[in-house]
Amino acid sequence: MQDDDALRETFAIFNEIGIVSQLSRAMFEARLPEGAGLPHFSLLNHLIRVEDGRTPLALARAFQVPKNTMTHTISGAVRHGWVELRPHPTDGRSKTVWLTEAGRRFRDDAIAALAPDLAAVIDATDAEGRAVLLERLTELRVFLDGYRDRNGSAS
Amino acid sequence: MQDDDALRETFAIFNEIGIVSQLSRAMFEARLPEGAGLPHFSLLNHLIRVEDGRTPLALARAFQVPKNTMTHTISGAVRHGWVELRPHPTDGRSKTVWLTEAGRRFRDDAIAALAPDLAAVIDATDAEGRAVLLERLTELRVFLDGYRDRNGSAS
DNA sequence: CTCCATTGGTTCAATGTCGAACAAGATAGT
DNA sequence: ACTATCTTGTTCGACATTGAACCAATGGAG
C-alpha cells in the first residue's frame, strides 16, 4: 500500500520531468535563430565554459549522449559555421572541435536572448526551492547514470 | 552578480531535467516489449487511470502535446491492437479512444516490468526528498505551461 | 437556408535521438 | 612484424516530435 504510493509518486516525478523537459526546450528554442536547436547552443556553451579542442567522443560523454548523436549535432554546427573540425594531433582516428568567431557571437547572442525567460522562472520561484530542486535532480541523474551502466551498455 | 549565479543555477536545473528525462525514458523503454514506446504506455496508463472513450484532442491536452503527436501515438497503439477508435456519438469530426483487452494486458505487464526499476530509484532516494522534488517540479511545470500560453500559441 | 469562421483530425516535411553495422586508425600479444 | 582486438567516428534505418498546410464537419451570422 505505502509501497504502491511510492511507486506512483516516483512515476509522477518522471512524468513531470518529461513534461518540463519538453516545455523548457520549446521555450528556449523559440528564442534561438532559425535553424538553431538547443543541442547546438548547449554544445557551444560547453566549449566556451570548459575548453576548445575537445574530441567528439569526449563531448558525447559530457552530454550523456551516444556518439552518433554528437556526430549529428557537430555536423549541424559545422554547417552553420559555428565550429570547425581539425584533425587530432596524435590520434589519426579522432578529430578536435574548435569554436569559430561566429560561434562565439552566436552563443553570446543566445545567452542574451534566453536571459529574460530564465529571469521569469527565477521570479516565479524562490531561491531555496531552486537550490533543493537542483540538488535532488543531480542526485537522481547521478543514480540513473550509474544504474544504466550497472544494467546495460556503455556509450 | 548574484543575478548571474541565479541564471546559471536555473539553466543548470533545466540541463539536469533534460538529462534525467533522457535517462529515465531509456530505462523505461528498455523494459517494454519490442515496438512499444513510453508514449504508448503513458497513453494506456492514462486511459485506465482516468477513463475510456476520450477524444484524441482531450488526450493531447492532457499530455501537453500537439494534436498531431497524439494522432501518431494513437495510430501506433491501434496498429498494435491496444486501443480502438470509434466514431464520436454526437460530433461527426471527432473520434473516441477505447482500450482493448490486449491493451489492458499490455499495461498491466508493463507496470510489473517497470516496478523493479522504480523500486531501485525509491531505494536510492529518501521519501522526503521525493516529495519535495515532485512538489517543485509540479510548480515549475505549471508555471511553464502558463508562461507558454501567455507568450505564444495554443495546442 | 447560405456563408464562412471555427474546430477536430490527418498528412507532410524537417529535425532530434538512438541502436546496429561499418570503416579506419591504434594497440596489445605473440 | 602480424594478427586480433579495441577505439573513434560515420552511415543507415527507425521512431518521436513538431509546425504548417490541409480536409471535413460544425455552428453561428445574416
Short mmCIF file of C-alpha atoms (C1' of nucleotides) in Angstrom, two decimals:
data_model
loop_
_atom_site.label_atom_id
_atom_site.label_comp_id
_atom_site.label_asym_id
_atom_site.label_seq_id
_atom_site.Cartn_x
_atom_site.Cartn_y
_atom_site.Cartn_z
CA MET A 1 0.00 0.00 0.00
CA GLN A 2 2.55 2.54 1.10
CA ASP A 3 4.86 0.85 -1.37
CA ASP A 4 2.29 1.36 -4.08
CA ASP A 5 2.02 5.03 -3.25
CA ALA A 6 5.77 5.43 -3.51
CA LEU A 7 5.74 3.78 -6.93
CA ARG A 8 3.02 6.12 -8.10
CA GLU A 9 4.84 9.13 -6.70
CA THR A 10 8.10 8.16 -8.37
CA PHE A 11 6.37 7.60 -11.66
CA ALA A 12 4.72 11.00 -11.31
CA ILE A 13 8.15 12.56 -10.77
CA PHE A 14 9.45 11.15 -14.04
CA ASN A 15 6.26 12.22 -15.72
CA GLU A 16 6.67 15.82 -14.60
CA ILE A 17 10.32 15.76 -15.57
CA GLY A 18 9.38 14.68 -19.07
CA ILE A 19 6.83 17.46 -19.43
CA VAL A 20 9.14 20.14 -18.03
CA SER A 21 11.85 18.94 -20.37
CA GLN A 22 9.51 19.35 -23.33
CA LEU A 23 8.21 22.75 -22.27
CA SER A 24 11.57 24.23 -21.37
CA ARG A 25 13.12 23.02 -24.57
CA ALA A 26 10.34 24.63 -26.60
CA MET A 27 10.75 27.85 -24.62
CA PHE A 28 14.47 28.02 -25.31
CA GLU A 29 14.30 27.08 -28.96
CA ALA A 30 11.70 29.76 -29.59
CA ARG A 31 14.40 32.32 -28.73
CA LEU A 32 17.14 30.85 -30.88
CA PRO A 33 17.61 31.93 -34.51
CA GLU A 34 16.18 29.85 -37.34
CA GLY A 35 17.94 26.51 -37.75
CA ALA A 36 19.50 26.54 -34.29
CA GLY A 37 18.44 23.92 -31.78
CA LEU A 38 19.07 23.51 -28.10
CA PRO A 39 21.75 20.87 -28.76
CA HIS A 40 23.78 23.37 -30.78
CA PHE A 41 23.55 26.00 -28.11
CA SER A 42 24.49 23.52 -25.41
CA LEU A 43 27.47 22.42 -27.43
CA LEU A 44 28.79 25.93 -27.97
CA ASN A 45 28.12 26.84 -24.38
CA HIS A 46 30.08 23.84 -23.20
CA LEU A 47 33.00 24.60 -25.50
CA ILE A 48 33.22 28.11 -24.05
CA ARG A 49 32.71 27.18 -20.42
CA VAL A 50 35.11 24.28 -20.43
CA GLU A 51 37.56 24.32 -23.30
CA ASP A 52 38.09 24.27 -27.02
CA GLY A 53 39.70 21.42 -28.89
CA ARG A 54 37.78 18.54 -27.31
CA THR A 55 37.18 15.37 -29.29
CA PRO A 56 33.63 14.46 -30.36
CA LEU A 57 33.65 11.42 -28.12
CA ALA A 58 34.62 13.46 -25.06
CA LEU A 59 31.74 15.80 -25.83
CA ALA A 60 29.34 12.91 -26.24
CA ARG A 61 30.30 11.63 -22.79
CA ALA A 62 29.95 15.10 -21.28
CA PHE A 63 26.38 15.33 -22.60
CA GLN A 64 25.42 11.75 -21.74
CA VAL A 65 24.53 11.11 -25.33
CA PRO A 66 25.52 8.39 -27.85
CA LYS A 67 28.41 9.29 -30.06
CA ASN A 68 26.37 9.24 -33.27
CA THR A 69 24.08 11.89 -31.81
CA MET A 70 27.12 14.05 -31.17
CA THR A 71 28.25 13.48 -34.75
CA HIS A 72 24.90 14.79 -35.89
CA THR A 73 24.95 17.84 -33.61
CA ILE A 74 28.52 18.75 -34.57
CA SER A 75 27.85 18.40 -38.27
CA GLY A 76 24.96 20.85 -37.91
CA ALA A 77 27.18 23.30 -36.05
CA VAL A 78 29.83 22.96 -38.74
CA ARG A 79 27.24 23.56 -41.44
CA HIS A 80 26.24 26.80 -39.71
CA GLY A 81 29.87 27.84 -39.31
CA TRP A 82 29.81 27.87 -35.51
CA VAL A 83 32.59 25.32 -35.02
CA GLU A 84 35.26 23.77 -37.17
CA LEU A 85 36.88 20.35 -37.10
CA ARG A 86 40.61 19.82 -37.18
CA PRO A 87 42.49 16.53 -37.17
CA HIS A 88 43.65 15.22 -33.84
CA PRO A 89 47.36 15.90 -33.36
CA THR A 90 48.35 12.43 -32.18
CA ASP A 91 45.40 10.13 -32.95
CA GLY A 92 44.60 9.69 -36.61
CA ARG A 93 41.10 8.34 -35.95
CA SER A 94 39.99 11.28 -33.88
CA LYS A 95 39.17 14.93 -34.50
CA THR A 96 39.05 18.08 -32.43
CA VAL A 97 36.24 20.64 -32.27
CA TRP A 98 37.04 24.36 -32.27
CA LEU A 99 34.84 27.41 -31.90
CA THR A 100 34.78 30.00 -34.65
CA GLU A 101 34.21 33.71 -34.17
CA ALA A 102 30.67 33.27 -35.49
CA GLY A 103 30.16 30.52 -32.92
CA ARG A 104 31.21 32.80 -30.06
CA ARG A 105 28.91 35.54 -31.31
CA PHE A 106 26.01 33.13 -31.67
CA ARG A 107 26.49 31.87 -28.15
CA ASP A 108 26.67 35.37 -26.65
CA ASP A 109 23.56 36.45 -28.51
CA ALA A 110 21.73 33.33 -27.44
CA ILE A 111 22.63 33.90 -23.79
CA ALA A 112 21.21 37.40 -24.01
CA ALA A 113 18.07 36.15 -25.77
CA LEU A 114 17.46 33.42 -23.20
CA ALA A 115 18.06 35.52 -20.11
CA PRO A 116 14.55 37.06 -19.94
CA ASP A 117 12.89 33.65 -19.87
CA LEU A 118 15.25 32.42 -17.19
CA ALA A 119 14.60 35.59 -15.23
CA ALA A 120 10.86 34.93 -15.44
CA VAL A 121 11.43 31.47 -13.98
CA ILE A 122 13.55 32.98 -11.23
CA ASP A 123 10.80 35.47 -10.44
CA ALA A 124 8.24 32.71 -10.20
CA THR A 125 10.24 30.52 -7.80
CA ASP A 126 12.11 31.04 -4.58
CA ALA A 127 15.84 30.69 -4.14
CA GLU A 128 15.71 27.88 -1.61
CA GLY A 129 13.30 25.91 -3.75
CA ARG A 130 15.63 26.14 -6.73
CA ALA A 131 18.62 25.06 -4.69
CA VAL A 132 16.90 21.98 -3.32
CA LEU A 133 15.43 21.17 -6.72
CA LEU A 134 18.84 21.24 -8.36
CA GLU A 135 20.28 19.15 -5.57
CA ARG A 136 17.63 16.44 -5.87
CA LEU A 137 17.79 16.41 -9.64
CA THR A 138 21.54 15.99 -9.60
CA GLU A 139 21.22 13.16 -7.11
CA LEU A 140 18.69 11.47 -9.37
CA ARG A 141 20.78 11.99 -12.50
CA VAL A 142 23.86 10.52 -10.86
CA PHE A 143 21.90 7.50 -9.72
CA LEU A 144 20.32 6.87 -13.11
CA ASP A 145 23.64 7.25 -14.84
CA GLY A 146 25.24 4.63 -12.61
CA TYR A 147 22.15 2.42 -12.77
CA ARG A 148 22.32 2.32 -16.54
CA ASP A 149 25.96 1.27 -16.53
CA ARG A 150 25.19 -1.38 -13.94
CA ASN A 151 22.46 -2.95 -16.08
CA GLY A 152 23.44 -2.21 -19.60
CA SER A 153 25.68 -0.79 -22.24
CA ALA A 154 28.34 1.87 -22.39
CA SER A 155 28.20 4.94 -24.62
CA MET B 1 26.50 39.02 -9.84
CA GLN B 2 24.07 37.21 -7.60
CA ASP B 3 21.68 37.57 -10.51
CA ASP B 4 24.20 35.89 -12.74
CA ASP B 5 24.52 32.99 -10.33
CA ALA B 6 20.77 32.54 -10.29
CA LEU B 7 20.71 32.44 -14.08
CA ARG B 8 23.39 29.81 -14.11
CA GLU B 9 21.65 27.78 -11.45
CA THR B 10 18.33 27.91 -13.28
CA PHE B 11 19.97 26.89 -16.51
CA ALA B 12 21.65 24.01 -14.70
CA ILE B 13 18.25 22.89 -13.41
CA PHE B 14 16.85 22.66 -16.93
CA ASN B 15 20.00 20.92 -18.02
CA GLU B 16 19.63 18.22 -15.37
CA ILE B 17 15.96 17.86 -16.15
CA GLY B 18 16.79 17.20 -19.79
CA ILE B 19 19.34 14.56 -18.91
CA VAL B 20 17.10 12.83 -16.38
CA SER B 21 14.30 12.83 -18.93
CA GLN B 22 16.58 11.12 -21.44
CA LEU B 23 17.93 8.57 -18.98
CA SER B 24 14.59 7.68 -17.42
CA ARG B 25 12.96 7.31 -20.77
CA ALA B 26 15.70 4.94 -21.91
CA MET B 27 15.37 2.98 -18.67
CA PHE B 28 11.62 2.55 -19.12
CA GLU B 29 11.71 1.70 -22.79
CA ALA B 30 14.30 -1.00 -22.19
CA ARG B 31 11.62 -2.84 -20.16
CA LEU B 32 8.82 -2.52 -22.67
CA PRO B 33 8.24 -5.14 -25.37
CA GLU B 34 9.56 -4.62 -28.88
CA GLY B 35 7.80 -1.83 -30.72
CA ALA B 36 6.33 -0.25 -27.61
CA GLY B 37 7.46 3.22 -26.60
CA LEU B 38 6.93 5.28 -23.50
CA PRO B 39 4.21 7.36 -25.22
CA HIS B 40 2.13 4.23 -25.81
CA PHE B 41 2.47 3.12 -22.23
CA SER B 42 1.60 6.58 -20.94
CA LEU B 43 -1.46 6.65 -23.14
CA LEU B 44 -2.76 3.28 -21.98
CA ASN B 45 -1.97 4.13 -18.39
CA HIS B 46 -3.92 7.36 -18.67
CA LEU B 47 -6.90 5.64 -20.25
CA ILE B 48 -7.05 3.20 -17.35
CA ARG B 49 -6.43 5.69 -14.57
CA VAL B 50 -8.85 8.30 -15.84
CA GLU B 51 -11.39 6.98 -18.30
CA ASP B 52 -12.05 5.29 -21.59
CA GLY B 53 -13.75 6.95 -24.53
CA ARG B 54 -11.81 10.22 -24.52
CA THR B 55 -11.29 12.10 -27.76
CA PRO B 56 -7.78 12.40 -29.23
CA LEU B 57 -7.77 16.14 -28.65
CA ALA B 58 -8.64 15.76 -24.98
CA LEU B 59 -5.77 13.29 -24.65
CA ALA B 60 -3.39 15.67 -26.42
CA ARG B 61 -4.28 18.40 -23.93
CA ALA B 62 -3.85 16.02 -21.02
CA PHE B 63 -0.33 15.20 -22.16
CA GLN B 64 0.64 18.77 -23.08
CA VAL B 65 1.42 17.67 -26.60
CA PRO B 66 0.31 18.92 -30.03
CA LYS B 67 -2.60 17.11 -31.55
CA ASN B 68 -0.62 15.63 -34.44
CA THR B 69 1.70 13.96 -31.95
CA MET B 70 -1.31 12.34 -30.33
CA THR B 71 -2.54 11.19 -33.74
CA HIS B 72 0.79 9.47 -34.22
CA THR B 73 0.82 7.83 -30.79
CA ILE B 74 -2.76 6.62 -31.13
CA SER B 75 -2.21 5.21 -34.60
CA GLY B 76 0.71 3.20 -33.23
CA ALA B 77 -1.42 1.89 -30.39
CA VAL B 78 -4.18 0.97 -32.84
CA ARG B 79 -1.68 -0.83 -35.06
CA HIS B 80 -0.59 -2.92 -32.07
CA GLY B 81 -4.20 -3.61 -31.12
CA TRP B 82 -4.00 -1.90 -27.73
CA VAL B 83 -6.79 0.61 -28.38
CA GLU B 84 -9.53 1.02 -30.92
CA LEU B 85 -11.16 4.09 -32.37
CA ARG B 86 -14.91 4.54 -32.57
CA PRO B 87 -16.83 7.48 -34.03
CA HIS B 88 -17.89 10.19 -31.66
CA PRO B 89 -21.59 9.80 -30.83
CA THR B 90 -22.57 13.44 -31.41
CA ASP B 91 -19.68 15.11 -33.27
CA GLY B 92 -19.00 13.74 -36.74
CA ARG B 93 -15.48 15.21 -36.90
CA SER B 94 -14.30 13.60 -33.71
CA LYS B 95 -13.45 10.09 -32.55
CA THR B 96 -13.22 8.28 -29.25
CA VAL B 97 -10.40 6.07 -27.99
CA TRP B 98 -11.17 2.77 -26.25
CA LEU B 99 -8.94 0.22 -24.59
CA THR B 100 -8.93 -3.34 -25.83
CA GLU B 101 -8.32 -6.42 -23.72
CA ALA B 102 -4.83 -6.66 -25.20
CA GLY B 103 -4.27 -3.04 -24.20
CA ARG B 104 -5.19 -3.75 -20.58
CA ARG B 105 -2.92 -6.75 -20.51
CA PHE B 106 -0.05 -4.82 -22.04
CA ARG B 107 -0.43 -2.08 -19.47
CA ASP B 108 -0.55 -4.49 -16.53
CA ASP B 109 2.52 -6.35 -17.78
CA ALA B 110 4.36 -3.09 -18.32
CA ILE B 111 3.58 -1.91 -14.79
CA ALA B 112 5.01 -5.14 -13.45
CA ALA B 113 8.09 -4.86 -15.67
CA LEU B 114 8.76 -1.28 -14.65
CA ALA B 115 8.25 -1.73 -10.92
CA PRO B 116 11.76 -3.04 -10.17
CA ASP B 117 13.41 -0.01 -11.73
CA LEU B 118 11.12 2.34 -9.85
CA ALA B 119 11.84 0.40 -6.68
CA ALA B 120 15.56 0.88 -7.27
CA VAL B 121 15.01 4.62 -7.53
CA ILE B 122 12.97 4.55 -4.35
CA ASP B 123 15.75 2.67 -2.58
CA ALA B 124 18.31 5.24 -3.70
CA THR B 125 16.36 8.28 -2.51
CA ASP B 126 14.57 9.31 0.65
CA ALA B 127 10.85 9.85 0.96
CA GLU B 128 11.02 13.49 1.93
CA GLY B 129 13.35 14.27 -0.94
CA ARG B 130 10.96 12.70 -3.40
CA ALA B 131 8.01 14.62 -2.02
CA VAL B 132 9.76 17.98 -2.25
CA LEU B 133 11.12 17.13 -5.68
CA LEU B 134 7.67 16.33 -7.01
CA GLU B 135 6.30 19.47 -5.44
CA ARG B 136 8.91 21.74 -7.02
CA LEU B 137 8.66 20.04 -10.38
CA THR B 138 4.90 20.46 -10.44
CA GLU B 139 5.28 24.11 -9.53
CA LEU B 140 7.74 24.55 -12.38
CA ARG B 141 5.56 22.68 -14.87
CA VAL B 142 2.52 24.76 -14.01
CA PHE B 143 4.49 27.95 -14.41
CA LEU B 144 5.98 26.95 -17.77
CA ASP B 145 2.60 25.87 -19.04
CA GLY B 146 1.05 29.23 -18.20
CA TYR B 147 4.12 31.10 -19.44
CA ARG B 148 3.82 29.45 -22.82
CA ASP B 149 0.17 30.43 -23.20
CA ARG B 150 1.00 33.96 -22.14
CA ASN B 151 3.66 34.37 -24.83
CA GLY B 152 2.58 32.11 -27.62
CA SER B 153 0.26 29.64 -29.23
CA ALA B 154 -2.35 27.18 -28.05
CA SER B 155 -2.24 23.41 -28.69
"C1'" DC C 1 -31.06 28.42 -45.82
"C1'" DT C 2 -26.39 30.08 -47.10
"C1'" DC C 3 -21.77 31.53 -45.97
"C1'" DC C 4 -17.85 31.23 -43.56
"C1'" DA C 5 -15.00 31.20 -39.47
"C1'" DT C 6 -14.01 27.57 -36.10
"C1'" DT C 7 -12.81 23.02 -34.57
"C1'" DG C 8 -11.07 18.01 -34.74
"C1'" DG C 9 -8.05 15.26 -37.07
"C1'" DT C 10 -4.69 13.81 -40.59
"C1'" DT C 11 -0.75 14.37 -43.75
"C1'" DC C 12 3.74 16.09 -44.92
"C1'" DA C 13 8.37 17.66 -44.28
"C1'" DA C 14 12.04 18.74 -41.06
"C1'" DT C 15 14.72 17.76 -37.06
"C1'" DG C 16 16.42 15.06 -32.95
"C1'" DT C 17 17.61 10.76 -30.95
"C1'" DC C 18 19.32 6.26 -30.96
"C1'" DG C 19 20.81 1.18 -31.95
"C1'" DA C 20 23.28 -1.51 -35.22
"C1'" DA C 21 26.56 -2.09 -38.62
"C1'" DC C 22 30.58 -0.39 -40.66
"C1'" DA C 23 35.47 1.69 -41.90
"C1'" DA C 24 39.79 3.05 -40.39
"C1'" DG C 25 43.38 4.00 -37.11
"C1'" DA C 26 45.60 2.39 -32.82
"C1'" DT C 27 47.21 -1.15 -29.64
"C1'" DA C 28 48.48 -5.36 -27.34
"C1'" DG C 29 50.06 -10.17 -27.61
"C1'" DT C 30 52.75 -13.23 -29.76
"C1'" DA D 1 56.38 -7.81 -37.89
"C1'" DC D 2 51.49 -9.89 -37.73
"C1'" DT D 3 47.27 -10.62 -36.28
"C1'" DA D 4 43.31 -9.97 -33.19
"C1'" DT D 5 41.06 -6.71 -30.63
"C1'" DC D 6 39.67 -2.16 -29.19
"C1'" DT D 7 38.57 2.65 -30.09
"C1'" DT D 8 36.80 6.64 -32.85
"C1'" DG D 9 33.80 8.30 -35.81
"C1'" DT D 10 30.37 7.89 -39.60
"C1'" DT D 11 26.38 5.96 -42.06
"C1'" DC D 12 21.93 3.92 -42.20
"C1'" DG D 13 17.37 2.90 -40.78
"C1'" DA D 14 13.81 3.55 -37.36
"C1'" DC D 15 10.92 6.19 -34.42
"C1'" DA D 16 9.33 10.57 -31.77
"C1'" DT D 17 8.15 15.18 -32.05
"C1'" DT D 18 6.64 19.30 -34.09
"C1'" DG D 19 4.91 23.31 -37.26
"C1'" DA D 20 2.36 24.15 -41.38
"C1'" DA D 21 -0.88 23.03 -44.60
"C1'" DC D 22 -4.90 20.63 -45.45
"C1'" DC D 23 -9.74 18.31 -45.25
"C1'" DA D 24 -14.23 17.64 -43.31
"C1'" DA D 25 -17.80 18.57 -40.06
"C1'" DT D 26 -19.83 22.06 -37.05
"C1'" DG D 27 -22.29 26.05 -35.83
"C1'" DG D 28 -23.33 30.82 -35.77
"C1'" DA D 29 -24.43 35.38 -38.52
"C1'" DG D 30 -27.01 37.22 -41.84
#
